[in-house]
XYZ file of C-alpha atoms in Angstrom:
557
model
C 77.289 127.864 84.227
C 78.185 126.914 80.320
C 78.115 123.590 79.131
C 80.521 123.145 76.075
C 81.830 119.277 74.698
C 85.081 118.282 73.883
C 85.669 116.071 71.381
C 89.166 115.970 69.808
C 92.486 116.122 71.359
C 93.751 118.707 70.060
C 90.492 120.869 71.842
C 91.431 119.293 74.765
C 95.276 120.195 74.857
C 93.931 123.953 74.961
C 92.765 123.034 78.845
C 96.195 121.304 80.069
C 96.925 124.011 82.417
C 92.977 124.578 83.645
C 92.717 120.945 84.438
C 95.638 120.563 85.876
C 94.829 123.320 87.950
C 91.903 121.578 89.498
C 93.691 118.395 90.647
C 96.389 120.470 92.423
C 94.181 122.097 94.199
C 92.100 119.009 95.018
C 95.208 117.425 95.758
C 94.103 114.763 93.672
C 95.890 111.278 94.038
C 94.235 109.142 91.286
C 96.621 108.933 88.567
C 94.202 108.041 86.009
C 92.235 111.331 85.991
C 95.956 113.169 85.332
C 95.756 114.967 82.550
C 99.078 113.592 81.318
C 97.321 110.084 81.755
C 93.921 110.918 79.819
C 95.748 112.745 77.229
C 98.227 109.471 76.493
C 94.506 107.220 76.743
C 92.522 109.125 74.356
C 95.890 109.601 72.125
C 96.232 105.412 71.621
C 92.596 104.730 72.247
C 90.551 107.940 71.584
C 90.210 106.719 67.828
C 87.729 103.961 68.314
C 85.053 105.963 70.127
C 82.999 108.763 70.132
C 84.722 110.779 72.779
C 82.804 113.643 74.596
C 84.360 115.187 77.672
C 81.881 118.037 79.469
C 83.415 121.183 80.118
C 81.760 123.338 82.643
C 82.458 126.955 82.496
C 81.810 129.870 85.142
C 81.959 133.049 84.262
C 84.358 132.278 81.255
C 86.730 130.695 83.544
C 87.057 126.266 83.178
C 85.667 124.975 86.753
C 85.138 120.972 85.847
C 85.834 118.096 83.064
C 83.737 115.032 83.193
C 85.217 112.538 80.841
C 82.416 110.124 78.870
C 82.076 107.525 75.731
C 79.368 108.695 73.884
C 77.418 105.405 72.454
C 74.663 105.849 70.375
C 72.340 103.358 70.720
C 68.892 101.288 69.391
C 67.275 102.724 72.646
C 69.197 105.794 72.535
C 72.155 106.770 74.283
C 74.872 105.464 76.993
C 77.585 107.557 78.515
C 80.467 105.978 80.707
C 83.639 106.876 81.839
C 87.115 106.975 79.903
C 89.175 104.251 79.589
C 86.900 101.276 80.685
C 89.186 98.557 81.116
C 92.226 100.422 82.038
C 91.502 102.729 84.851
C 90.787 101.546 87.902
C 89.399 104.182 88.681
C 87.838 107.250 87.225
C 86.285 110.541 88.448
C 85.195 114.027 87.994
C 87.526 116.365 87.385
C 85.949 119.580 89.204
C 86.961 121.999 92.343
C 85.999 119.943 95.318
C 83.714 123.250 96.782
C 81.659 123.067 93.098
C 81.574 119.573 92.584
C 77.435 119.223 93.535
C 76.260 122.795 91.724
C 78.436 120.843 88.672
C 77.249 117.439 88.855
C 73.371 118.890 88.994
C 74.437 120.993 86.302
C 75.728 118.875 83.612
C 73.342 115.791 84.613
C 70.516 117.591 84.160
C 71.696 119.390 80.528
C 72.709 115.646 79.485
C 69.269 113.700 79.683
C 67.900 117.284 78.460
C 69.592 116.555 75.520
C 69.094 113.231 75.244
C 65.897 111.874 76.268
C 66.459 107.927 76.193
C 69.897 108.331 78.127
C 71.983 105.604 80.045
C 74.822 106.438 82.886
C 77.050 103.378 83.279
C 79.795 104.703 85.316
C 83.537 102.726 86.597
C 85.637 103.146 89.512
C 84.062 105.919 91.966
C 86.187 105.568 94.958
C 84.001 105.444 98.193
C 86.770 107.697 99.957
C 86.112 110.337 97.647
C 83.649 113.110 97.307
C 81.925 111.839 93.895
C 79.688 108.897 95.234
C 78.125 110.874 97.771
C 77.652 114.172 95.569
C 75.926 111.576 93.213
C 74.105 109.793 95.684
C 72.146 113.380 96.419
C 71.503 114.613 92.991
C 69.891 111.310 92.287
C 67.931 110.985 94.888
C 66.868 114.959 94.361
C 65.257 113.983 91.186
C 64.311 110.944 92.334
C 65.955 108.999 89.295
C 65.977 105.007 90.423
C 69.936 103.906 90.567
C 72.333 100.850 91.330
C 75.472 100.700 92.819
C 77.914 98.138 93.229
C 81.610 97.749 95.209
C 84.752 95.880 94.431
C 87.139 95.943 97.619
C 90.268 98.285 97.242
C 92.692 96.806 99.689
C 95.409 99.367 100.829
C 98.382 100.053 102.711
C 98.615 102.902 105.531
C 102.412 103.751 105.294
C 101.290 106.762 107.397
C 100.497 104.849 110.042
C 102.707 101.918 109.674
C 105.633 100.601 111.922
C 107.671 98.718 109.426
C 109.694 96.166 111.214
C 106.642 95.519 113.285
C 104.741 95.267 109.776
C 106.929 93.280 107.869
C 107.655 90.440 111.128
C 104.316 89.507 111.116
C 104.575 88.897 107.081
C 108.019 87.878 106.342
C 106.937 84.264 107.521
C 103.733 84.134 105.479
C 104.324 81.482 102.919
C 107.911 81.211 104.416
C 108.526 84.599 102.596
C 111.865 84.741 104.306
C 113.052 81.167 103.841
C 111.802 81.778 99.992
C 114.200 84.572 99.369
C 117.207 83.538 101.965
C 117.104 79.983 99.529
C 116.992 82.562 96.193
C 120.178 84.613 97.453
C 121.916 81.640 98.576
C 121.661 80.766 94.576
C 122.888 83.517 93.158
C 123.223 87.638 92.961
C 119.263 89.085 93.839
C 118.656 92.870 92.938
C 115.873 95.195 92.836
C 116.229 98.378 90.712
C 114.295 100.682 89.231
C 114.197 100.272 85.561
C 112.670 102.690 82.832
C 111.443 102.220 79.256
C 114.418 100.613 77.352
C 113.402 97.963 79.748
C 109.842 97.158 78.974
C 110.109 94.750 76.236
C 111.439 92.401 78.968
C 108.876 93.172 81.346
C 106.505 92.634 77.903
C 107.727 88.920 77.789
C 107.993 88.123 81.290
C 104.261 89.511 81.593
C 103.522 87.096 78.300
C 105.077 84.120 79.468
C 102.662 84.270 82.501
C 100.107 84.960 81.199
C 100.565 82.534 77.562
C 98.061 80.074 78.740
C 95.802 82.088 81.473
C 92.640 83.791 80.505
C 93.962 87.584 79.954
C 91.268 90.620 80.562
C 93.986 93.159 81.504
C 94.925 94.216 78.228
C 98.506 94.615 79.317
C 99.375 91.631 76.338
C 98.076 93.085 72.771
C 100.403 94.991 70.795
C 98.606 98.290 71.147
C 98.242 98.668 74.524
C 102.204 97.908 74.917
C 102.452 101.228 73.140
C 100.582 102.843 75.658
C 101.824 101.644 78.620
C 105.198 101.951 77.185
C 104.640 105.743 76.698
C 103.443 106.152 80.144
C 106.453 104.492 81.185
C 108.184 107.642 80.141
C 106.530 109.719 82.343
C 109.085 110.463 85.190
C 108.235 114.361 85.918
C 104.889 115.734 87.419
C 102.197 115.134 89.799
C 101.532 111.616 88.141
C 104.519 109.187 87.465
C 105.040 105.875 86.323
C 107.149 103.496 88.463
C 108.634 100.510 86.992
C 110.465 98.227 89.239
C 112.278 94.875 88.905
C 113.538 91.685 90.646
C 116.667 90.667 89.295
C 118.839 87.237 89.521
C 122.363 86.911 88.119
C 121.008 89.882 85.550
C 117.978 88.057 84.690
C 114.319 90.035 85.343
C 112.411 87.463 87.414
C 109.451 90.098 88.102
C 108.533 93.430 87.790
C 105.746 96.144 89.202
C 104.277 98.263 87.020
C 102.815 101.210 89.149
C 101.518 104.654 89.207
C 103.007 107.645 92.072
C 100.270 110.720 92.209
C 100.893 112.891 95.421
C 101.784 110.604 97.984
C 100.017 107.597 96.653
C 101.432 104.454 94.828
C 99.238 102.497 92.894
C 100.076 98.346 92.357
C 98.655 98.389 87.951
C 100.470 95.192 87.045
C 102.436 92.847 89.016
C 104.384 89.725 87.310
C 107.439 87.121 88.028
C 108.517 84.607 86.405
C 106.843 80.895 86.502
C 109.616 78.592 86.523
C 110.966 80.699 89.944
C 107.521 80.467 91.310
C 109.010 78.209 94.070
C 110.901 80.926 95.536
C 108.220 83.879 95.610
C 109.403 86.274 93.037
C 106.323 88.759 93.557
C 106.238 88.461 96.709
C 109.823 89.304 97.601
C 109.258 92.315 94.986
C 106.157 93.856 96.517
C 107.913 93.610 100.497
C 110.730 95.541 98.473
C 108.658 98.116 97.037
C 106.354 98.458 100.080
C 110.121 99.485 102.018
C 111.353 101.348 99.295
C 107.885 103.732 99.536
C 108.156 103.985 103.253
C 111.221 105.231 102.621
C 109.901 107.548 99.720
C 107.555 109.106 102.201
C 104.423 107.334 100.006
C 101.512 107.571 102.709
C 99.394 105.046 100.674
C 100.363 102.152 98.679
C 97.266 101.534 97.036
C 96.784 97.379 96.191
C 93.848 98.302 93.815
C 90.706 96.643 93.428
C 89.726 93.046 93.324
C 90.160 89.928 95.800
C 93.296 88.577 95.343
C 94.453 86.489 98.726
C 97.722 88.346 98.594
C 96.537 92.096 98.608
C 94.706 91.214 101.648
C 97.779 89.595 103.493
C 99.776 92.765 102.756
C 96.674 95.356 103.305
C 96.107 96.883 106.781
C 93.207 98.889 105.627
C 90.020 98.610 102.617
C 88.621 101.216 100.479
C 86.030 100.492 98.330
C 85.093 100.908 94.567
C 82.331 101.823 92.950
C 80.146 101.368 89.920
C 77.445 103.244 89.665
C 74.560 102.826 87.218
C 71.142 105.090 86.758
C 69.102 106.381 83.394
C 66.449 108.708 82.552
C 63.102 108.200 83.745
C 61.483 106.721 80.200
C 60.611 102.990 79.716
C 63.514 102.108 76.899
C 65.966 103.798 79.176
C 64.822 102.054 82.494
C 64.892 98.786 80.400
C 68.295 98.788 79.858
C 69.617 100.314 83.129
C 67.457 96.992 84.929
C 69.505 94.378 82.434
C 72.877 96.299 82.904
C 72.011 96.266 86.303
C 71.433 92.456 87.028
C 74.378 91.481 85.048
C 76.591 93.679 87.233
C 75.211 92.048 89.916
C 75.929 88.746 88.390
C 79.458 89.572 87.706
C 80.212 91.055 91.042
C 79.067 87.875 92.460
C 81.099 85.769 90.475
C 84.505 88.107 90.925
C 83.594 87.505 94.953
C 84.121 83.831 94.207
C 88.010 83.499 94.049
C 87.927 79.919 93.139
C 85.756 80.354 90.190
C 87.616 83.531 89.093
C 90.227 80.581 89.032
C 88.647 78.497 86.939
C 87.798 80.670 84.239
C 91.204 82.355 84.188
C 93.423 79.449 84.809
C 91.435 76.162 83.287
C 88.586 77.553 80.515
C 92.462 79.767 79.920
C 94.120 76.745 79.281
C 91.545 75.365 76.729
C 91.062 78.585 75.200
C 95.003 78.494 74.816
C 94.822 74.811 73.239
C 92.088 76.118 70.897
C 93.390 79.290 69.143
C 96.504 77.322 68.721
C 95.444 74.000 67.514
C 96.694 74.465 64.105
C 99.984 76.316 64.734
C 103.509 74.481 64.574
C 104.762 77.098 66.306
C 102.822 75.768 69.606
C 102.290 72.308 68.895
C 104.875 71.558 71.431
C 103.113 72.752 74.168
C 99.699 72.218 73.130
C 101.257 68.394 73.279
C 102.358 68.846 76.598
C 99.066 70.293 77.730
C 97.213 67.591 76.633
C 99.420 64.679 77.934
C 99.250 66.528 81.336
C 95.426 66.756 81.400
C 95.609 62.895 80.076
C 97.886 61.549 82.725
C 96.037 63.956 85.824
C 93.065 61.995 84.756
C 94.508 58.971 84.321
C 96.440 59.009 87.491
C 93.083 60.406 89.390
C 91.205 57.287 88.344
C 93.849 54.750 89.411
C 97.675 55.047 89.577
C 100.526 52.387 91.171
C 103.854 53.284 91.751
C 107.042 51.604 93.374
C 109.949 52.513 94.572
C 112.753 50.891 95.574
C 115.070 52.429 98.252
C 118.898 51.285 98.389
C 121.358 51.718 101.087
C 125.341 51.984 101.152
C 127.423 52.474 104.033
C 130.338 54.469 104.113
C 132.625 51.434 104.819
C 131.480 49.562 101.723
C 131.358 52.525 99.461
C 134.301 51.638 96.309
C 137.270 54.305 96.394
C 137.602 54.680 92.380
C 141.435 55.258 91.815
C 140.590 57.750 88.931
C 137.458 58.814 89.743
C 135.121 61.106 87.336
C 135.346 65.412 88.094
C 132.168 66.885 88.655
C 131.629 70.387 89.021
C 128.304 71.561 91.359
C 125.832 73.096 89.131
C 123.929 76.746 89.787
C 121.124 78.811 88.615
C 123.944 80.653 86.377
C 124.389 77.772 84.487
C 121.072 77.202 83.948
C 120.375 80.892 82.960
C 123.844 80.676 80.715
C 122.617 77.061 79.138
C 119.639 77.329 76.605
C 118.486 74.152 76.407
C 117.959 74.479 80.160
C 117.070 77.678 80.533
C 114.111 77.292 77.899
C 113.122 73.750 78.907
C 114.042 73.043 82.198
C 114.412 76.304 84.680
C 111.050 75.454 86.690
C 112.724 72.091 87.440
C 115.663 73.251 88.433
C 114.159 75.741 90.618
C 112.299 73.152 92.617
C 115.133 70.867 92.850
C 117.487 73.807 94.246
C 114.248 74.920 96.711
C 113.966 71.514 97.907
C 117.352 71.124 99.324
C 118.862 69.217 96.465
C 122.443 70.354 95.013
C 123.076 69.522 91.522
C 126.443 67.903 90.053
C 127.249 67.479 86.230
C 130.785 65.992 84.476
C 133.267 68.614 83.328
C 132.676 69.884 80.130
C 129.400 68.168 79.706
C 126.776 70.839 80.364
C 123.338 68.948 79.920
C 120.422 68.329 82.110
C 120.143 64.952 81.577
C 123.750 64.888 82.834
C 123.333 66.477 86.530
C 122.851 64.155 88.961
C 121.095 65.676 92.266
C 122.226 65.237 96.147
C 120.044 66.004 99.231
C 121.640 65.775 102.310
C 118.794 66.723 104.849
C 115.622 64.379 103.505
C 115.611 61.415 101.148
C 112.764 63.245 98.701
C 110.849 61.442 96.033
C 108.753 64.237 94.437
C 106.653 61.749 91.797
C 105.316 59.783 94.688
C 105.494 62.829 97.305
C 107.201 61.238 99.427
C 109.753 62.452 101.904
C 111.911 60.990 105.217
C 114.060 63.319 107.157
C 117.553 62.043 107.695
C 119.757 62.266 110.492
C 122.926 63.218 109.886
C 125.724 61.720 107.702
C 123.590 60.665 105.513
C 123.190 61.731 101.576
C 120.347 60.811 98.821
C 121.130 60.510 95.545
C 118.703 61.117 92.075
C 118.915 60.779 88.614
C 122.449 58.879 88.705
C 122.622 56.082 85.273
C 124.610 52.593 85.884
C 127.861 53.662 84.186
C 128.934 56.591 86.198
C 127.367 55.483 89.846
C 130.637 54.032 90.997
C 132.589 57.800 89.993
C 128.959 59.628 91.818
C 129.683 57.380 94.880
C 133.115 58.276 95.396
C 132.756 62.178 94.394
C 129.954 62.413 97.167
C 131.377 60.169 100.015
C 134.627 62.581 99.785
C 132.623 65.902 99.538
C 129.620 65.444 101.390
C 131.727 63.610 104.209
C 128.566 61.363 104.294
C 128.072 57.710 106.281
C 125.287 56.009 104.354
C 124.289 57.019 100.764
C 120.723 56.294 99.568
C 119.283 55.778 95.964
C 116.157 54.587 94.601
C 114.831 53.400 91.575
C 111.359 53.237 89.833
C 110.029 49.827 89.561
C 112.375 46.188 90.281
C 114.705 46.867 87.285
C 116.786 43.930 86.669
C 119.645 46.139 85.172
C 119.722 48.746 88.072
C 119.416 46.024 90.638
C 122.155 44.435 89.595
C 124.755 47.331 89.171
C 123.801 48.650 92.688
C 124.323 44.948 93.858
C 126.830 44.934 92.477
C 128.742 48.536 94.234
C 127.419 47.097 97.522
C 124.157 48.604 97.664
C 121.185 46.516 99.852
C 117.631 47.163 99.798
C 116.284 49.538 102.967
C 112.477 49.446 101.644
C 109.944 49.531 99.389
C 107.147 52.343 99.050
C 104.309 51.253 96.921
C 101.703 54.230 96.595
C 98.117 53.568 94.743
C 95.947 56.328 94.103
C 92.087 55.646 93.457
C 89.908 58.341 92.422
C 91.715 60.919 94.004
C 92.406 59.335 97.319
C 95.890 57.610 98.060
C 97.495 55.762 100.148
C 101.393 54.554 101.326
C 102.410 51.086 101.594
C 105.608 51.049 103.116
C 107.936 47.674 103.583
C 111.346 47.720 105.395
C-alpha cells in the first residue's frame, strides 16, 4: 500500500470519480462522507484549517480516503474528522473488504510520523463496519482508547405499517386536533421548496432560535452559504431535501434534510413560535415521514441526540460514536485522559434533557439580553424580557387576582335598532395586518386554539379592536381558569363600555346564544356600572393567590 496526503481542493477534485466509486459500491448511505458534500465543506470551511485527507493507494489504483484536521500542537499533534460540528456523522471512505488492511495501514504510518499524536474522532455509526475494524487494530497494538455513544433514534419505513404507525401517534400531544384546528383557520400546504426559498427558511430558523443558545451553526452568515449551496444539490447519490409547512402562503416550518440511497436524514427542523400552539413541526415531520414511505425511503434517520420527540416518532435506535485513543508516550496519553473525561462530562450532561434546557433556553436568554444590552435595535425586547423575568418572580413570591364574572340572559339582552357591523376575524388578517402579524400572531394563535372566535368593526383593522367569543368554556387564561358551558351559552373578552351594547346584540343574533357571560379584572366602578346598566348581574367571583409557587382558587357564587 502507498500512503500519499491531500491537502488542497483542487488535489482532491482529481479523485471525484475514485471516491465516488467506493461509496457506490459500499452502498454508502451517510450523506456527509459524499464527495459532493466534503467537497462543498472543505470549499466554505477548508480555509481555516490545516486539511489532510489520507489517500491509500494499491497497486497505483485509489482504494480509501480518510478525511482529518491536522492540529499542530504544544504536545504535538491531533487529528479528527472533517467537519466537526456539521456532520453528524463521519467515516472512512474505503472498500468495505479492505477497510482493516487500510485502517492498520494508515494508523500505523500516522503515529510513525508523528510521535506525540492524538486521534479525536466524531460520529462512527455503531451499525457500520468502522467501530469494530477500529476496535481490533487498537486492541492489536494494545493502544489504551475511549469511546463514547449519543443515541441515533430512527425510523424503519421497511418494516413499517403506516396507518397502524401513524394511529398510535396522531393523538400524541393531540397531533390531530392540533392540525384539524390549523386547517379549520385557513389554507395548510406542504411542498417541497428549493433554494430561492432559503432566505425564508433563514429567518424562520432565526426567529427561533433569536433568544436560545445556538451550537448548530445553521444561524451565522457563512454557514448560510453553505447550506444554501447544498440546497442545490438535487442530482446524485446524495441530495438535499428541503420541505415546508405552509398557511395562507406563509412558511410556518421547514425540514432541512439529506436523501443518500434509501436513507433520509432529519439536519434541521424549525416552525414558527407564535403557531407553536398548533404543532407546526410536528404536523411537518408526520408529512414527511408519509411522503418517504411513499418515496420508497427504507430509513428516515432522526439523527443523534435525545430530543423527547425523535423518540415518540422512532421505532428503532442506532447509536453514535466518538472515539478517542493516542500514541503510547506520556504527553500524548496526557491529553487523550483530559479529552477523555471531558467527553465523559459532556455526554453526561447532553443525557440530562432538562439541563440541556437550561443552558439552551435560560443561560440563552441572558446571553441574548447581554450581547444586546446596548443596541436600540433590540431594546424592545430586551425590555420585554426583563419585565417577564420581573413579573414571573414577582408573581412566584405572591400574586392576587380577581375576577368578576357577569351574567345576561337572552330575554334581557338590549336589541340595538342600529346596531354596530362586525366582521369575524382570521389568521389571514392577521398575516395581511403588520402590526399584528409582527406583534401579536402568538396571541392570536392561542386565542383561535382555545376555541375563541375573534370579531373587529368594519374598516377598523386593529388588535385592540377584536373582541373574542367562546362558545364551549368561559376561559380566563391570566388566572387559568376555565368552566365548561352547556349549551346556549357564549363568553365574551376584551369588549370596552362604549361598544358592549352593539357586541351584545351582534352575538345574541349570530351565536343564537341564551346567556352571555363577561368578566372583568378587579371591582371597577366604571365597568360595573355600564354592565348594570345593559342588565348584566354578578354570577361569581374567582379570587386566585399564588404564594411561592403554590396557588390556590377561591371561588364565590
Amino acid at each position: 500500500m502507498e500512503l500519499t496526503r491531500i491537502t488542497s481542493l483542487d488535489q482532491l477534485d482529481q479523485y471525484r470519480d475514485d471516491w465516488s466509486l467506493i461509496l457506490e459500491e459500499n452502498q454508502n448511505t451517510n450523506p456527509f462522507i459524499e464527495f459532493v458534500w466534503v467537497y462543498e465543506w472543505w470549499k466554505h470551511f477548508g480555509d481555516k484549517y490545516d486539511m489532510e485527507i489520507m489517500l491509500v493507494k494499491q497497486d497505483d489504483k485509489p482504494i480509501g480516503f480518510l478525511p482529518f484536521i491536522h492540529k499542530r500542537r504544544w504536545f504535538g499533534h491531533t487529528y479528527t474528522f472533517m467537519a466537526f460540528g456539521h456532520a453528524n456523522y463521519m467515516d472512512f471512505v474505503v472498500y468495505n473488504h479492505l477497510l482493516d488492511d487500510v485502517i492498520e495501514f494508515v494508523f500505523d504510518e500516522m503515529i510513525k510520523a508523528r510521535r506525540n499524536v492524538v486521534f479525536y474522532l466524531h460520529g462512527l455509526l455503531e451499525s457500520g463496519n468502522s467501530p469494530r475494524s477500529l476496535e481490533v487494530y487498537l486492541q492489536k497494538r494494545k493502544f489504551v482508547f475511549s469511546s463514547h455513544r449519543v443515541v441515533t433514534p430512527y425510523i424503519n419505513l421497511k418494516d413499517v405499517k403506516i396507518e397502524e404507525y401513524m394511529n398510535k401517534r396522531k393523538r400524541l400531544h393531540g397531533l390531530d386536533r392540533r392540525e384539524k384546528r390549523l386547517r379549520n383557520n385557513g389554507n395548510v400546504k406542504f411542498l417541497r421548496i428549493g433554494p430561492k426559498e432559503m432566505e425564508s427558511v433563514f429567518q424562520l430558523r432565526d426567529k427561533l432560535w433569536k433568544k436560545k443558545r445556538d451550537t448548530s451553526g445553521f444561524s451565522n452568515d457563512k454557514d448560510k452559504e453553505f447550506y444554501r449551496s447544498l440546497a442545490g444539490i438535487q442530482e446524485g447519490p446524495m441530495q438535499t431535501e428541503l420541505d415546508a409547512l405552509y398557511i395562507n402562503d406563509m412558511m410556518i416550518a421547514f425540514h432541512y434534510g439529506f436523501r443518500c440511497r434509501g436513507r433520509l436524514l432529519g439536519y434541521v427542523l424549525a416552525y414558527d413560535l407564535d403557531f407553536e400552539i398548533f404543532g407546526p413541526g410536528r404536523i411537518l415531520e408526520k408529512e414527511k415521514i408519509l411522503q418517504c414511505k411513499t418515496d420508497n425511503i427504507t430509513i428516515f434517520d432522526l439523527s443523534i441526540g435525545y430530543e423527547p420527540y425523535k423518540f415518540e416518532w422512532n421505532t428503532d435506535e442506532d447509536y453514535t460514536r466518538k472515539m478517542i485513543f493516542s500514541s503510547n508516550t506520556s504527553k500524548a496519553n496526557g491529553i487523550r485522559r483530559f479529552l477523555t473525561m471531558k467527553e465523559s462530562l459532556i455526554g453526561r450532561m447532553k443525557r440530562n434533557y432538562s439541563f440541556v434546557l437550561f443552558i439552551r433556553n435560560t443561560i440563552g436568554k441572558l446571553l441574548f439580553v447581554f450581547r444586546n444590552l446596548f443596541r436600540n435595535t433590540e431594546s424592545k425586547a430586551i425590555k420585554e424580557e426583563l419585565r417577564a423575568y420581573l413579573t414571573r418572580v414577582k408573581e412566584y413570591i405572591f400574586e392576587r387576582k380577581q375576577y368578576f364574572v357577569y351574567k345576561l340572559d337572552k330575554k334581557d339582552i338590549l336589541d340595538f335598532s342600529d346596531p354596530e357591523s362586525f366582521i369575524e376575524f382570521s389568521i389571514n388578517d392577521a398575516i395581511n395586518s403588520y402590526d399584528i402579524a409582527n406583534n401579536h400572531m402568538k396571541e392570536i394563535c392561542r386565542k383561535i386554539y382555545g376555541g375563541f372566535k375573534g370579531y373587529y368593526p368594519v374598516g377598523v383593522l386593529s388588535f385592540e379592536n377584536i373582541f373574542w367569543t367562546n362558545e364551549k368554556m368561559l376561559r380566563i387564561d391570566q388566572i387559568a381558569y376555565h368552566e365548561d358551558f352547556r349549551k346556549n351559552c357564549v363568553y365574551i373578552e376584551n369588549w370596552n363600555t362604549g361598544n358592549l351594547g352593539d357586541i351584545c346584540t351582534f352575538v345574541q343574533k349570530n351565536c343564537k346564544s341564551k346567556t352571555l357571560y363577561v368578566t372583568t379584572k378587579g371591582n371597577s366602578k366604571k365597568d360595573t356600572a355600564a354592565l348594570k346598566e345593559l342588565g348584566f348581574t354578578i354570577s361569581k367571583q374567582i379570587v386566585k393567590r399564588t404564594y411561592f409557587g403554590v396557588s390556590k382558587y377561591r371561588i364565590t357564587e
